Amino acid sequence: MAAGPEFIRRANEWTPEQLAPYEGKFVAWSEDGDKILATGTTREELDAEVRRLSLTAYVESYVPTPEEIRGGFR
């Protein structure tokens, strides 16, 4: 699913402290950006977790580490 305005607004409200446990991980967000439903160290791990939980409605993204933010993505 593509991220809509509600998702973007709510996901952007998360603080760095709230996102800290997810740094360096792929995540599946609720469609409204209110919750992180599943995580994985790799996209494959996230996909497996999404299947295990039978999730069908979510927005997938990656939460960068502070080092990746400062140094840019490769």
CSV table of N, CA, C and O in Angstrom, one decimal:
chain,number,residue,atom,x,y,z
A,1,MET,N,0.8,-1.2,0.0
A,1,MET,CA,0.0,0.0,0.0
A,1,MET,C,0.9,1.2,0.0
A,1,MET,O,1.9,1.3,0.7
A,2,ALA,N,0.5,2.2,-0.7
A,2,ALA,CA,1.2,3.5,-0.7
A,2,ALA,C,0.8,4.3,0.5
A,2,ALA,O,-0.3,4.2,1.0
A,3,ALA,N,1.8,5.0,1.0
A,3,ALA,CA,1.5,5.8,2.2
A,3,ALA,C,0.7,7.0,1.9
A,3,ALA,O,1.1,7.8,1.0
A,4,GLY,N,-0.4,7.2,2.6
A,4,GLY,CA,-1.2,8.4,2.4
A,4,GLY,C,-0.9,9.5,3.4
A,4,GLY,O,0.0,9.3,4.2
A,5,PRO,N,-1.6,10.6,3.3
A,5,PRO,CA,-1.3,11.7,4.1
A,5,PRO,C,-1.5,11.4,5.6
A,5,PRO,O,-0.7,11.9,6.4
A,6,GLU,N,-2.5,10.6,6.0
A,6,GLU,CA,-2.7,10.3,7.4
A,6,GLU,C,-1.5,9.5,7.9
A,6,GLU,O,-1.0,9.7,9.0
A,7,PHE,N,-1.0,8.5,7.1
A,7,PHE,CA,0.1,7.7,7.5
A,7,PHE,C,1.3,8.6,7.7
A,7,PHE,O,2.0,8.5,8.7
A,8,ILE,N,1.6,9.4,6.7
A,8,ILE,CA,2.8,10.3,6.8
A,8,ILE,C,2.7,11.2,8.0
A,8,ILE,O,3.7,11.3,8.8
A,9,ARG,N,1.6,11.8,8.3
A,9,ARG,CA,1.5,12.7,9.4
A,9,ARG,C,1.7,12.0,10.7
A,9,ARG,O,2.5,12.4,11.6
A,10,ARG,N,1.1,10.8,10.9
A,10,ARG,CA,1.2,10.1,12.2
A,10,ARG,C,2.6,9.4,12.3
A,10,ARG,O,3.2,9.4,13.4
A,11,ALA,N,3.2,8.9,11.3
A,11,ALA,CA,4.5,8.3,11.3
A,11,ALA,C,5.5,9.3,11.7
A,11,ALA,O,6.5,9.1,12.4
A,12,ASN,N,5.4,10.5,11.2
A,12,ASN,CA,6.3,11.6,11.4
A,12,ASN,C,6.2,12.1,12.9
A,12,ASN,O,7.1,12.9,13.3
A,13,GLU,N,5.2,11.8,13.6
A,13,GLU,CA,5.0,12.2,15.0
A,13,GLU,C,5.8,11.3,15.9
A,13,GLU,O,6.0,11.6,17.1
A,14,TRP,N,6.3,10.1,15.4
A,14,TRP,CA,7.1,9.3,16.3
A,14,TRP,C,8.4,10.0,16.6
A,14,TRP,O,9.1,10.6,15.8
A,15,THR,N,8.8,9.9,17.9
A,15,THR,CA,10.1,10.5,18.3
A,15,THR,C,11.3,9.6,18.1
A,15,THR,O,11.1,8.4,17.9
A,16,PRO,N,12.5,10.2,18.0
A,16,PRO,CA,13.7,9.3,17.9
A,16,PRO,C,13.7,8.2,19.0
A,16,PRO,O,14.1,7.1,18.7
A,17,GLU,N,13.3,8.6,20.2
A,17,GLU,CA,13.3,7.6,21.3
A,17,GLU,C,12.3,6.4,21.0
A,17,GLU,O,12.6,5.3,21.3
A,18,GLN,N,11.2,6.8,20.4
A,18,GLN,CA,10.2,5.7,20.1
A,18,GLN,C,10.7,4.8,19.0
A,18,GLN,O,10.4,3.6,19.0
A,19,LEU,N,11.4,5.4,18.1
A,19,LEU,CA,11.9,4.6,16.9
A,19,LEU,C,13.2,3.9,17.2
A,19,LEU,O,13.6,3.0,16.5
A,20,ALA,N,13.9,4.2,18.3
A,20,ALA,CA,15.2,3.6,18.6
A,20,ALA,C,15.2,2.1,18.6
A,20,ALA,O,16.1,1.5,18.1
A,21,PRO,N,14.2,1.4,19.1
A,21,PRO,CA,14.2,-0.1,19.1
A,21,PRO,C,14.2,-0.6,17.6
A,21,PRO,O,14.5,-1.8,17.4
A,22,TYR,N,13.8,0.2,16.7
A,22,TYR,CA,13.6,-0.3,15.3
A,22,TYR,C,14.7,0.2,14.4
A,22,TYR,O,14.7,-0.2,13.2
A,23,GLU,N,15.7,0.9,14.9
A,23,GLU,CA,16.8,1.4,14.1
A,23,GLU,C,17.5,0.2,13.4
A,23,GLU,O,17.9,-0.8,14.0
A,24,GLY,N,17.8,0.4,12.1
A,24,GLY,CA,18.5,-0.6,11.3
A,24,GLY,C,17.6,-1.8,10.9
A,24,GLY,O,18.1,-2.8,10.5
A,25,LYS,N,16.3,-1.6,11.1
A,25,LYS,CA,15.4,-2.7,10.8
A,25,LYS,C,14.3,-2.3,9.7
A,25,LYS,O,14.0,-1.1,9.6
A,26,PHE,N,13.8,-3.3,9.1
A,26,PHE,CA,12.7,-3.1,8.2
A,26,PHE,C,11.4,-3.3,9.0
A,26,PHE,O,11.4,-4.2,9.9
A,27,VAL,N,10.4,-2.5,8.8
A,27,VAL,CA,9.2,-2.5,9.6
A,27,VAL,C,8.0,-2.5,8.8
A,27,VAL,O,8.0,-2.0,7.6
A,28,ALA,N,6.9,-3.1,9.3
A,28,ALA,CA,5.6,-3.0,8.7
A,28,ALA,C,4.7,-2.1,9.7
A,28,ALA,O,4.5,-2.5,10.8
A,29,TRP,N,4.3,-1.0,9.2
A,29,TRP,CA,3.5,0.0,9.9
A,29,TRP,C,2.0,-0.3,9.7
A,29,TRP,O,1.7,-0.8,8.6
A,30,SER,N,1.2,0.0,10.7
A,30,SER,CA,-0.2,0.0,10.5
A,30,SER,C,-0.5,1.1,9.4
A,30,SER,O,0.3,2.0,9.2
A,31,GLU,N,-1.6,0.9,8.7
A,31,GLU,CA,-1.8,1.9,7.6
A,31,GLU,C,-2.0,3.3,8.0
A,31,GLU,O,-1.8,4.2,7.2
A,32,ASP,N,-2.4,3.5,9.3
A,32,ASP,CA,-2.5,4.9,9.8
A,32,ASP,C,-1.2,5.5,10.4
A,32,ASP,O,-1.2,6.6,10.8
A,33,GLY,N,-0.2,4.7,10.4
A,33,GLY,CA,1.1,5.1,11.0
A,33,GLY,C,1.2,5.2,12.5
A,33,GLY,O,2.1,5.7,13.1
A,34,ASP,N,0.2,4.6,13.1
A,34,ASP,CA,0.1,4.6,14.6
A,34,ASP,C,0.9,3.6,15.3
A,34,ASP,O,1.3,3.8,16.4
A,35,LYS,N,1.1,2.4,14.6
A,35,LYS,CA,1.8,1.3,15.2
A,35,LYS,C,2.8,0.6,14.3
A,35,LYS,O,2.6,0.7,13.0
A,36,ILE,N,3.8,0.0,14.8
A,36,ILE,CA,4.7,-0.9,14.0
A,36,ILE,C,4.2,-2.3,14.4
A,36,ILE,O,4.1,-2.7,15.5
A,37,LEU,N,3.8,-3.0,13.3
A,37,LEU,CA,3.1,-4.3,13.5
A,37,LEU,C,4.1,-5.5,13.4
A,37,LEU,O,3.9,-6.5,14.0
A,38,ALA,N,5.2,-5.3,12.7
A,38,ALA,CA,6.2,-6.4,12.6
A,38,ALA,C,7.5,-5.8,12.2
A,38,ALA,O,7.6,-4.7,11.6
A,39,THR,N,8.6,-6.5,12.5
A,39,THR,CA,10.0,-6.1,12.2
A,39,THR,C,10.8,-7.2,11.7
A,39,THR,O,10.5,-8.4,11.9
A,40,GLY,N,11.9,-6.9,11.0
A,40,GLY,CA,12.9,-7.8,10.6
A,40,GLY,C,14.2,-7.2,10.3
A,40,GLY,O,14.2,-6.0,9.9
A,41,THR,N,15.3,-7.9,10.6
A,41,THR,CA,16.6,-7.3,10.3
A,41,THR,C,16.8,-7.2,8.8
A,41,THR,O,17.5,-6.3,8.4
A,42,THR,N,16.2,-8.1,8.0
A,42,THR,CA,16.3,-8.0,6.6
A,42,THR,C,14.9,-7.9,6.0
A,42,THR,O,13.9,-8.2,6.7
A,43,ARG,N,14.7,-7.5,4.8
A,43,ARG,CA,13.4,-7.5,4.1
A,43,ARG,C,12.8,-8.9,4.1
A,43,ARG,O,11.6,-9.1,4.4
A,44,GLU,N,13.6,-9.9,3.9
A,44,GLU,CA,13.1,-11.3,3.9
A,44,GLU,C,12.6,-11.7,5.3
A,44,GLU,O,11.6,-12.4,5.4
A,45,GLU,N,13.3,-11.3,6.4
A,45,GLU,CA,12.8,-11.6,7.7
A,45,GLU,C,11.5,-10.9,8.0
A,45,GLU,O,10.6,-11.4,8.6
A,46,LEU,N,11.4,-9.6,7.5
A,46,LEU,CA,10.1,-8.9,7.7
A,46,LEU,C,9.0,-9.6,6.9
A,46,LEU,O,7.9,-9.8,7.4
A,47,ASP,N,9.3,-10.0,5.7
A,47,ASP,CA,8.3,-10.6,4.9
A,47,ASP,C,7.8,-11.9,5.6
A,47,ASP,O,6.6,-12.2,5.6
A,48,ALA,N,8.7,-12.7,6.1
A,48,ALA,CA,8.4,-13.9,6.8
A,48,ALA,C,7.5,-13.6,8.1
A,48,ALA,O,6.5,-14.3,8.3
A,49,GLU,N,7.8,-12.5,8.8
A,49,GLU,CA,7.0,-12.2,10.0
A,49,GLU,C,5.6,-11.7,9.6
A,49,GLU,O,4.6,-12.0,10.2
A,50,VAL,N,5.6,-10.9,8.5
A,50,VAL,CA,4.3,-10.5,8.0
A,50,VAL,C,3.4,-11.7,7.6
A,50,VAL,O,2.2,-11.7,7.9
A,51,ARG,N,4.0,-12.7,6.9
A,51,ARG,CA,3.2,-13.9,6.6
A,51,ARG,C,2.8,-14.6,7.8
A,51,ARG,O,1.7,-15.1,8.0
A,52,ARG,N,3.7,-14.7,8.8
A,52,ARG,CA,3.4,-15.5,10.1
A,52,ARG,C,2.2,-14.8,10.8
A,52,ARG,O,1.4,-15.5,11.3
A,53,LEU,N,2.2,-13.5,10.8
A,53,LEU,CA,1.1,-12.8,11.4
A,53,LEU,C,-0.1,-12.6,10.6
A,53,LEU,O,-1.1,-12.0,11.0
A,54,SER,N,0.0,-13.1,9.3
A,54,SER,CA,-1.1,-13.0,8.4
A,54,SER,C,-1.6,-11.5,8.1
A,54,SER,O,-2.8,-11.2,8.0
A,55,LEU,N,-0.6,-10.6,8.1
A,55,LEU,CA,-0.9,-9.2,7.9
A,55,LEU,C,-1.2,-9.0,6.4
A,55,LEU,O,-0.5,-9.5,5.5
A,56,THR,N,-2.2,-8.2,6.1
A,56,THR,CA,-2.6,-7.9,4.7
A,56,THR,C,-2.6,-6.4,4.4
A,56,THR,O,-2.5,-6.0,3.3
A,57,ALA,N,-2.7,-5.6,5.5
A,57,ALA,CA,-2.8,-4.2,5.3
A,57,ALA,C,-1.7,-3.5,6.2
A,57,ALA,O,-1.8,-3.5,7.4
A,58,TYR,N,-0.7,-3.0,5.5
A,58,TYR,CA,0.5,-2.4,6.2
A,58,TYR,C,1.3,-1.6,5.2
A,58,TYR,O,1.1,-1.7,4.0
A,59,VAL,N,2.2,-0.8,5.7
A,59,VAL,CA,3.1,0.0,5.0
A,59,VAL,C,4.5,-0.4,5.4
A,59,VAL,O,4.8,-0.4,6.6
A,60,GLU,N,5.3,-0.8,4.4
A,60,GLU,CA,6.6,-1.3,4.7
A,60,GLU,C,7.7,-0.2,4.5
A,60,GLU,O,7.6,0.6,3.6
A,61,SER,N,8.6,-0.1,5.5
A,61,SER,CA,9.7,0.9,5.4
A,61,SER,C,10.9,0.4,6.1
A,61,SER,O,10.9,-0.7,6.7
A,62,TYR,N,12.0,1.2,6.1
A,62,TYR,CA,13.2,0.9,6.8
A,62,TYR,C,13.5,2.1,7.8
A,62,TYR,O,13.3,3.2,7.4
A,63,VAL,N,13.9,1.8,9.0
A,63,VAL,CA,14.2,2.8,10.0
A,63,VAL,C,15.7,2.9,10.0
A,63,VAL,O,16.4,2.0,10.5
A,64,PRO,N,16.3,4.0,9.5
A,64,PRO,CA,17.7,4.1,9.5
A,64,PRO,C,18.3,4.3,10.9
A,64,PRO,O,17.7,4.8,11.8
A,65,THR,N,19.6,4.0,11.0
A,65,THR,CA,20.3,4.2,12.2
A,65,THR,C,20.8,5.7,12.2
A,65,THR,O,20.8,6.3,11.2
A,66,PRO,N,21.1,6.2,13.4
A,66,PRO,CA,21.7,7.6,13.4
A,66,PRO,C,22.9,7.8,12.5
A,66,PRO,O,23.1,8.8,11.8
A,67,GLU,N,23.7,6.7,12.4
A,67,GLU,CA,24.9,6.8,11.6
A,67,GLU,C,24.5,6.9,10.1
A,67,GLU,O,25.2,7.6,9.3
A,68,GLU,N,23.5,6.1,9.7
A,68,GLU,CA,23.1,6.2,8.3
A,68,GLU,C,22.5,7.5,8.0
A,68,GLU,O,22.7,8.0,6.9
A,69,ILE,N,21.8,8.1,8.9
A,69,ILE,CA,21.2,9.5,8.7
A,69,ILE,C,22.3,10.5,8.5
A,69,ILE,O,22.3,11.3,7.6
A,70,ARG,N,23.3,10.5,9.4
A,70,ARG,CA,24.4,11.4,9.3
A,70,ARG,C,25.3,11.2,8.1
A,70,ARG,O,25.7,12.1,7.5
A,71,GLY,N,25.6,9.9,7.8
A,71,GLY,CA,26.5,9.6,6.8
A,71,GLY,C,25.8,9.4,5.4
A,71,GLY,O,26.5,9.2,4.4
A,72,GLY,N,24.5,9.4,5.4
A,72,GLY,CA,23.9,9.1,4.1
A,72,GLY,C,23.8,7.6,3.8
A,72,GLY,O,24.5,6.8,4.4
A,73,PHE,N,22.9,7.3,3.0
A,73,PHE,CA,22.7,5.9,2.6
A,73,PHE,C,23.6,5.5,1.4
A,73,PHE,O,23.9,6.4,0.6
A,74,ARG,N,24.0,4.3,1.4
A,74,ARG,CA,24.8,3.8,0.3
A,74,ARG,C,24.0,3.0,-0.6
A,74,ARG,O,23.1,2.3,-0.4
